[in-house]
mmCIF file of C-alpha atoms in Angstrom:
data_model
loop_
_atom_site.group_PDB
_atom_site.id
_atom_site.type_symbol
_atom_site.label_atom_id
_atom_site.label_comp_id
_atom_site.label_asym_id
_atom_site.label_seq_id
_atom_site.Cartn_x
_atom_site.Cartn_y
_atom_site.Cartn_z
ATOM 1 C CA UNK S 1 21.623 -1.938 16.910
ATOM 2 C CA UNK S 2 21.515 1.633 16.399
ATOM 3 C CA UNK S 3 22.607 1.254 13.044
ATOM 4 C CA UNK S 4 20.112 -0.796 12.627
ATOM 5 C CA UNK S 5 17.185 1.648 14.017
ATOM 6 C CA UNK S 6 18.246 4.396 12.096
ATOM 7 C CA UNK S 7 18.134 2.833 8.265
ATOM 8 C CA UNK S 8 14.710 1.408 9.591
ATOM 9 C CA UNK S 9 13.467 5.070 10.421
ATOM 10 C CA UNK S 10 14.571 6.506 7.444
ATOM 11 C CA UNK S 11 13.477 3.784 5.499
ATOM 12 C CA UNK S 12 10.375 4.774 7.135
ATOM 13 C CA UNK S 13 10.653 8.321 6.097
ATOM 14 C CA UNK S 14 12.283 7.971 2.304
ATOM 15 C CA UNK S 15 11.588 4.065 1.441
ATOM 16 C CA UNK S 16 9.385 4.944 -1.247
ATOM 17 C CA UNK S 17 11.942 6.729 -3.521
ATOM 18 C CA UNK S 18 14.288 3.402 -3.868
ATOM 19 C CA UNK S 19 13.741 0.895 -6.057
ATOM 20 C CA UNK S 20 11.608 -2.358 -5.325
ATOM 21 C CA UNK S 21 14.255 -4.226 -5.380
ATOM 22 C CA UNK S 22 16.491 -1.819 -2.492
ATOM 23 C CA UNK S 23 13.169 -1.757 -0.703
ATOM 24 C CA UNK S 24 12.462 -5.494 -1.076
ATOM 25 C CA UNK S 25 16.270 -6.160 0.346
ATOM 26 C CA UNK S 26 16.289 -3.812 3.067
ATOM 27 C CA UNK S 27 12.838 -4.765 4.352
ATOM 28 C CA UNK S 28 14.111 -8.296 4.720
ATOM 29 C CA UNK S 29 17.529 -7.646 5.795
ATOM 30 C CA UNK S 30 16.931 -5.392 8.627
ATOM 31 C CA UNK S 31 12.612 -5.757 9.151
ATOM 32 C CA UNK S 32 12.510 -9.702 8.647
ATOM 33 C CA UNK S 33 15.983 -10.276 10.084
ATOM 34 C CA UNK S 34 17.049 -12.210 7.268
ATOM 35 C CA UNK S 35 21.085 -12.674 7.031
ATOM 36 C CA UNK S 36 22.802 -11.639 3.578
ATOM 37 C CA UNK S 37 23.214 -15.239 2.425
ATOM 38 C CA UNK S 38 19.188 -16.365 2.588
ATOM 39 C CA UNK S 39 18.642 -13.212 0.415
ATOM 40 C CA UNK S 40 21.376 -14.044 -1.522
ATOM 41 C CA UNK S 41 19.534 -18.239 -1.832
ATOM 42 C CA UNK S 42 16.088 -16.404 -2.157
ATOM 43 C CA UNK S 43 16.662 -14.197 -5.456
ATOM 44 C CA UNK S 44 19.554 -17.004 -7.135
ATOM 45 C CA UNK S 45 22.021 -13.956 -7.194
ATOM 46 C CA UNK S 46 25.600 -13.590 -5.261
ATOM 47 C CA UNK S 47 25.975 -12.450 -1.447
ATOM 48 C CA UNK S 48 28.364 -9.587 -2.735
ATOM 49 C CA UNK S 49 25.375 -8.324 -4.774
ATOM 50 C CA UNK S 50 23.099 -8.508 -1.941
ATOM 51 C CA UNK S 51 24.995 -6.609 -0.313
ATOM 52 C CA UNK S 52 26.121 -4.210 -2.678
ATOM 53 C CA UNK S 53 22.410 -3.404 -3.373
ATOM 54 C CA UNK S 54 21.521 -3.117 0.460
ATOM 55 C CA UNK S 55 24.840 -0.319 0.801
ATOM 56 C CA UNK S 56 23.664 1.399 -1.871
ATOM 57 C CA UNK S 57 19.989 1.322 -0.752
ATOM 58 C CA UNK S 58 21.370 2.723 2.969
ATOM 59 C CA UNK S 59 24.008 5.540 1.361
ATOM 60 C CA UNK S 60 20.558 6.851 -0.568
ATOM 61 C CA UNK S 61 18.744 6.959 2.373
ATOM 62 C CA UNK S 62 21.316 8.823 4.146
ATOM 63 C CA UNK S 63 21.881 11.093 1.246
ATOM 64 C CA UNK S 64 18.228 12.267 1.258
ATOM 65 C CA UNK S 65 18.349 13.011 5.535
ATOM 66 C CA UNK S 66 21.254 14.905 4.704
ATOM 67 C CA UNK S 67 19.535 17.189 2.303
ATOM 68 C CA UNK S 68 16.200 16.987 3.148
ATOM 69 C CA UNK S 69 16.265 16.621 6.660
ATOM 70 C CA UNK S 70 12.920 15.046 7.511
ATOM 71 C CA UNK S 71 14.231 12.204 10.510
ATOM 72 C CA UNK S 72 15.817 15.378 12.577
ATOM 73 C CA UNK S 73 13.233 17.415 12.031
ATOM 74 C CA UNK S 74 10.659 14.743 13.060
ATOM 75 C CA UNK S 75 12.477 14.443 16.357
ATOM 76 C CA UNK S 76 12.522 17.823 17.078
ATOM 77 C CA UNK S 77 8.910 17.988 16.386
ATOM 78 C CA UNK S 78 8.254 15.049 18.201
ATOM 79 C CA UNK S 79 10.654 16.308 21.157
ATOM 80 C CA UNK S 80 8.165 19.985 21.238
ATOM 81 C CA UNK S 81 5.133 18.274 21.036
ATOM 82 C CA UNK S 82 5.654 15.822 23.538
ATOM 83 C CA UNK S 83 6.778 19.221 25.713
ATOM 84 C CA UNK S 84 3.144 20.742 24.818
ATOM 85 C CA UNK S 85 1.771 17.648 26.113
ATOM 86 C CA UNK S 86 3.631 18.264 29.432
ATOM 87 C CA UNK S 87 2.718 21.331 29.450
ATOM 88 C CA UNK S 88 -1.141 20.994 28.776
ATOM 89 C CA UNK S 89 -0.958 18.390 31.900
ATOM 90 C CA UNK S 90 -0.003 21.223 34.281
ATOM 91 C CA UNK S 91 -2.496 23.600 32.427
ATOM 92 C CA UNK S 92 -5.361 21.118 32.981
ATOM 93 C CA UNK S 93 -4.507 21.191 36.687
ATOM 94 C CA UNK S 94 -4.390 24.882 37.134
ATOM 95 C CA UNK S 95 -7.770 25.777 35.802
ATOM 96 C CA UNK S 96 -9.799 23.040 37.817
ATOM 97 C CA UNK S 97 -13.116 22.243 37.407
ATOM 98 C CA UNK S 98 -13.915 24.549 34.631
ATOM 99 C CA UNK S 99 -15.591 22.479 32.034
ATOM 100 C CA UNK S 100 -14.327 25.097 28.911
ATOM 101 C CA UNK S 101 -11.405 25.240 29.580
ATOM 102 C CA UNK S 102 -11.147 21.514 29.753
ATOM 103 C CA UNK S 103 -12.678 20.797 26.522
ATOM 104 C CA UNK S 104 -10.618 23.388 24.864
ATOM 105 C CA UNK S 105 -7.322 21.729 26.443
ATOM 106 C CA UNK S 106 -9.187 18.031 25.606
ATOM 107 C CA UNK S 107 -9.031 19.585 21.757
ATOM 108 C CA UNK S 108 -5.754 20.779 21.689
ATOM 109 C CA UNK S 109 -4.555 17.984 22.679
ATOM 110 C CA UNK S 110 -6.166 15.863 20.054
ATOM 111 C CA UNK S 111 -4.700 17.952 17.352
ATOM 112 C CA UNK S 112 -1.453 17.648 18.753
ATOM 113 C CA UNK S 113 -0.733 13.904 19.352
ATOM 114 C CA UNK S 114 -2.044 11.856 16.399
ATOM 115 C CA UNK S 115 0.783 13.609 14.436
ATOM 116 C CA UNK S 116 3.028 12.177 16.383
ATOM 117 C CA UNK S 117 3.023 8.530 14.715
ATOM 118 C CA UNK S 118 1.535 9.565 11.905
ATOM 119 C CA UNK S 119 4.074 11.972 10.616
ATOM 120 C CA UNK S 120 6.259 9.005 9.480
ATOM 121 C CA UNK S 121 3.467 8.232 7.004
ATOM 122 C CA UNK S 122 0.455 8.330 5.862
ATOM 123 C CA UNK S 123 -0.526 11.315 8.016
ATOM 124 C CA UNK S 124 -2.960 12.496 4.947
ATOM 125 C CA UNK S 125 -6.208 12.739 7.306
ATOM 126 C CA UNK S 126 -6.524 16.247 7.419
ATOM 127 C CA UNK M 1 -0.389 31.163 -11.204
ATOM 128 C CA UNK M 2 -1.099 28.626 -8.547
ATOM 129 C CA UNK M 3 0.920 26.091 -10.869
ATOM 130 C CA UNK M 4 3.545 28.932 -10.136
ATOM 131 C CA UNK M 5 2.901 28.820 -6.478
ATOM 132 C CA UNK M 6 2.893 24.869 -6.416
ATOM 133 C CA UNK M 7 6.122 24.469 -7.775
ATOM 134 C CA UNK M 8 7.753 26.824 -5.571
ATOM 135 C CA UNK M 9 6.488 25.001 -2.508
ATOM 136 C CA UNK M 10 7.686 21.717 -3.855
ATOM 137 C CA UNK M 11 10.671 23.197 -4.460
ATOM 138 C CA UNK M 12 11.383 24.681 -1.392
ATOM 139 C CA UNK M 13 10.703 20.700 0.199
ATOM 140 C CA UNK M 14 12.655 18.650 -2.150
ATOM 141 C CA UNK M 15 15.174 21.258 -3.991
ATOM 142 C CA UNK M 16 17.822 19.841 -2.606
ATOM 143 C CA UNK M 17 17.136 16.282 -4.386
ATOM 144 C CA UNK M 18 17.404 18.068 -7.714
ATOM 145 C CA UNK M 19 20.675 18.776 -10.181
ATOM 146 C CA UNK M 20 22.472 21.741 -9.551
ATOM 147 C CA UNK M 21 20.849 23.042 -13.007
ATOM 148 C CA UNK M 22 17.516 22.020 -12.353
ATOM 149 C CA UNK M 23 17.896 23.889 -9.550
ATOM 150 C CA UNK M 24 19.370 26.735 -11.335
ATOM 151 C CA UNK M 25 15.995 27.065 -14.065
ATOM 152 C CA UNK M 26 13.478 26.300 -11.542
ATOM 153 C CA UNK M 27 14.758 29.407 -9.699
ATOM 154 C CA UNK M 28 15.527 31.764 -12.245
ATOM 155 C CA UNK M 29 12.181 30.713 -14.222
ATOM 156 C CA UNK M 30 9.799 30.474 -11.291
ATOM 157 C CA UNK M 31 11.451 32.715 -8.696
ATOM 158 C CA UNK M 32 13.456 35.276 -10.784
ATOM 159 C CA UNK M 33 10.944 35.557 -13.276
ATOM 160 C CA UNK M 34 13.287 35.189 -16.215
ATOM 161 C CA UNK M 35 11.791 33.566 -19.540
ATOM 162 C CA UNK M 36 12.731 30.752 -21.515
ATOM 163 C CA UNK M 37 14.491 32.800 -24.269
ATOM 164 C CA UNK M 38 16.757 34.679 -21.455
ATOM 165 C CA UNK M 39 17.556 31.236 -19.727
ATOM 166 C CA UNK M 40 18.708 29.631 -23.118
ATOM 167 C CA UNK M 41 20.573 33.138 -23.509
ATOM 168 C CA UNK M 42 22.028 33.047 -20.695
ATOM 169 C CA UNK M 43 23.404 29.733 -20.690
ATOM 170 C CA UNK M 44 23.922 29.300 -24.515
ATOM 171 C CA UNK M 45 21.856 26.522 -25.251
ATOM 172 C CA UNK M 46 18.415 25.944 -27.044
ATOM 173 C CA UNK M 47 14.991 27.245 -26.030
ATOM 174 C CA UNK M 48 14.013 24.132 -25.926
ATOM 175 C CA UNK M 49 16.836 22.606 -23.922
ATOM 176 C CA UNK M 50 15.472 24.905 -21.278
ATOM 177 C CA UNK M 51 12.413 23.528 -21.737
ATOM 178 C CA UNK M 52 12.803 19.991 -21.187
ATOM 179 C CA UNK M 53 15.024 20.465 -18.264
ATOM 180 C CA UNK M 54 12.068 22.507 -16.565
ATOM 181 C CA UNK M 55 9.567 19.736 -17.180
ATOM 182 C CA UNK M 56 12.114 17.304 -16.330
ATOM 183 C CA UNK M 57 12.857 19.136 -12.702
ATOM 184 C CA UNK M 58 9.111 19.478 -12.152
ATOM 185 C CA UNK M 59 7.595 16.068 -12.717
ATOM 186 C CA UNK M 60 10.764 14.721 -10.565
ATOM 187 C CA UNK M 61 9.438 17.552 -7.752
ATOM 188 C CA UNK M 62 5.912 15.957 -8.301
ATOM 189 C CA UNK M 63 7.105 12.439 -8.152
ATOM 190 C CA UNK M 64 8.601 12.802 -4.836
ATOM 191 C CA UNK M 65 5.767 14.582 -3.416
ATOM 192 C CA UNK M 66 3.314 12.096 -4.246
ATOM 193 C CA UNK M 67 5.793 9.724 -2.677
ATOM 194 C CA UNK M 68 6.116 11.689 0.519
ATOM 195 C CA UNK M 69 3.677 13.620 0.233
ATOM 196 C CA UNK M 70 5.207 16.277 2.250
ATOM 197 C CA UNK M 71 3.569 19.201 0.770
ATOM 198 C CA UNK M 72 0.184 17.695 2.024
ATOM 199 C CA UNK M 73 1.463 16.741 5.723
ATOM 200 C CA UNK M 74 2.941 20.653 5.922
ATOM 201 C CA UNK M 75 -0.615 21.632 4.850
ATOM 202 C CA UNK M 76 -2.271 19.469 7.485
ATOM 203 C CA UNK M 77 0.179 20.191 9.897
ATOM 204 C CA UNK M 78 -0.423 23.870 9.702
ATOM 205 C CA UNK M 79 -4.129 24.019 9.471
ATOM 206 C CA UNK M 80 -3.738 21.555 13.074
ATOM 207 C CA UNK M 81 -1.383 24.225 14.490
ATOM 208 C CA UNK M 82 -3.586 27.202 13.403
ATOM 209 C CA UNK M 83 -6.476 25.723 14.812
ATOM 210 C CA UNK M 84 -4.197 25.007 18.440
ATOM 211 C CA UNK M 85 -3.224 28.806 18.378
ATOM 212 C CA UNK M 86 -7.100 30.196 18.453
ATOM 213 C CA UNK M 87 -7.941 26.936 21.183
ATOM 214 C CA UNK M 88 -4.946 29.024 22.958
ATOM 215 C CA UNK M 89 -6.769 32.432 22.168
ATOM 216 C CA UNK M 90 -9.726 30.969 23.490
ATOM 217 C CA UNK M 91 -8.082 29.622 26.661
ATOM 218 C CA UNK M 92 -6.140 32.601 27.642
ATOM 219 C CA UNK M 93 -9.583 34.341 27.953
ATOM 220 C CA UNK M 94 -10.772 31.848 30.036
ATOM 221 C CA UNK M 95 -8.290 31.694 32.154
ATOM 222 C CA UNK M 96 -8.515 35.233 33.241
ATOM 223 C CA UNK M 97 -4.990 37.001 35.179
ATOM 224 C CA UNK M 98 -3.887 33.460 36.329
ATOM 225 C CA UNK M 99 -0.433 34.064 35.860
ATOM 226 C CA UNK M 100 1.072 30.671 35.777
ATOM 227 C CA UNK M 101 -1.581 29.625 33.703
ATOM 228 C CA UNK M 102 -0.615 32.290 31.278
ATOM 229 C CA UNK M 103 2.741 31.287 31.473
ATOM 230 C CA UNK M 104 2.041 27.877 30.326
ATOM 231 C CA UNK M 105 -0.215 29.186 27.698
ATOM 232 C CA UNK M 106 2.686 31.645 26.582
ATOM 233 C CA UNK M 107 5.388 28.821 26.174
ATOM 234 C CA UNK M 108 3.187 26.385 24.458
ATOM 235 C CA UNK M 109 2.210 29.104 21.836
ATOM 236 C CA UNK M 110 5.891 28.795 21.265
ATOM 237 C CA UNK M 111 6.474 25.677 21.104
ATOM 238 C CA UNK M 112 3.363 25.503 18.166
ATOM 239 C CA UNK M 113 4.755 28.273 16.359
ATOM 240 C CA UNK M 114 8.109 28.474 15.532
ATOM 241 C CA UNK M 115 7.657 25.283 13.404
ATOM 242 C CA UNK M 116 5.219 27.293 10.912
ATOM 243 C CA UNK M 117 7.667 28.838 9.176
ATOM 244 C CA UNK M 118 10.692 26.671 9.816
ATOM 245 C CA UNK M 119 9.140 23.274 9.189
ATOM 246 C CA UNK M 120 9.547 24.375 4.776
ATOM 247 C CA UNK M 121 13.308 24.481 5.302
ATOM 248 C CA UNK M 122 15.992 24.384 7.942
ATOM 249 C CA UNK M 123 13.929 23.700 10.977
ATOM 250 C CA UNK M 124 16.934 22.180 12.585
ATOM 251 C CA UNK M 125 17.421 23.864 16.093
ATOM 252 C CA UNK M 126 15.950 22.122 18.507
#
């Protein structure tokens, strides 16, 4: 189960630079739950080769978060800004009723949180 | 000039994913300032060799950037936390000698801004 979270977050994250047919197998092997042997019916080609093409797919993946990084440093991000949002809570209590300082905290926190589930994609709107 | 300036970013993001000697020309042209003619002296091989490697390293660099368009989310990204450091500027006036309120303010700041720098390349403590 873990396993099977982590290929599907850096699929997420690096899905675009395998081939259609990695992506195609890995979306329905771990997305659409299908088992090696329907994917194996679907395309007319062996299990082994199914399978060989959804290891290689994963050992790519895993190759580019080891040298690029981007699922650990997306959690630690995620990890800090969740802490901001903590800490803008407590802020927001301390000053009281002042309406500036409210809006300004109101901002801030807009510019923090829709990064959070867009960073895995498609976060151009800037 | 800011061809020189884009290639160094998108090297610094997705470096790693290159050869070692893509790696090698992209630095010592871009970074190091060396020219073709020294590179191909260097390493005893054609002008041209030098060449095609360099346009071969940088259209892979721009291939995986518009794939994951990292460059673009680090330029977002920044411009979002740049704008949350002045909100905190703003804040910390408003706020007046509040000391815990200052205190808040003091660890978000760092919480924002470490990432600036770190998010290009080894951002990994957290």
């Amino acid at each position: 189960m873990e396993k099977v979270l982590r290929v599907a977050r850096l699929f997420d994250l690096y899905g675009d630079l395998l081939t259609e047919r990695q992506q195609e197998f890995i979306r329905l092997y771990y997305e659409e739950d299908f088992s090696l042997g329907e994917i194996a019916a679907a395309f007319n080609i062996s299990r082994q080769a199914v399978y060989d093409t959804l290891r290689r797919g994963e050992a790519l993946l895993e190759e580019w978060e080891e040298k690029l990084g981007l699922l650990q440093r997306n959690q630690c991000w995620s990890r800090a800004m969740n802490r901001v949002l903590k800490l803008l809570d407590r802020l927001q209590v301390r000053v009281g009723g002042d309406e500036e300082s409210l809006s300004l905290i109101e901002e801030i926190r807009g510019l923090v949180n829709p990064f959070q589930d867009s960073w895995g994609k498609g976060g151009e709107q800037c």
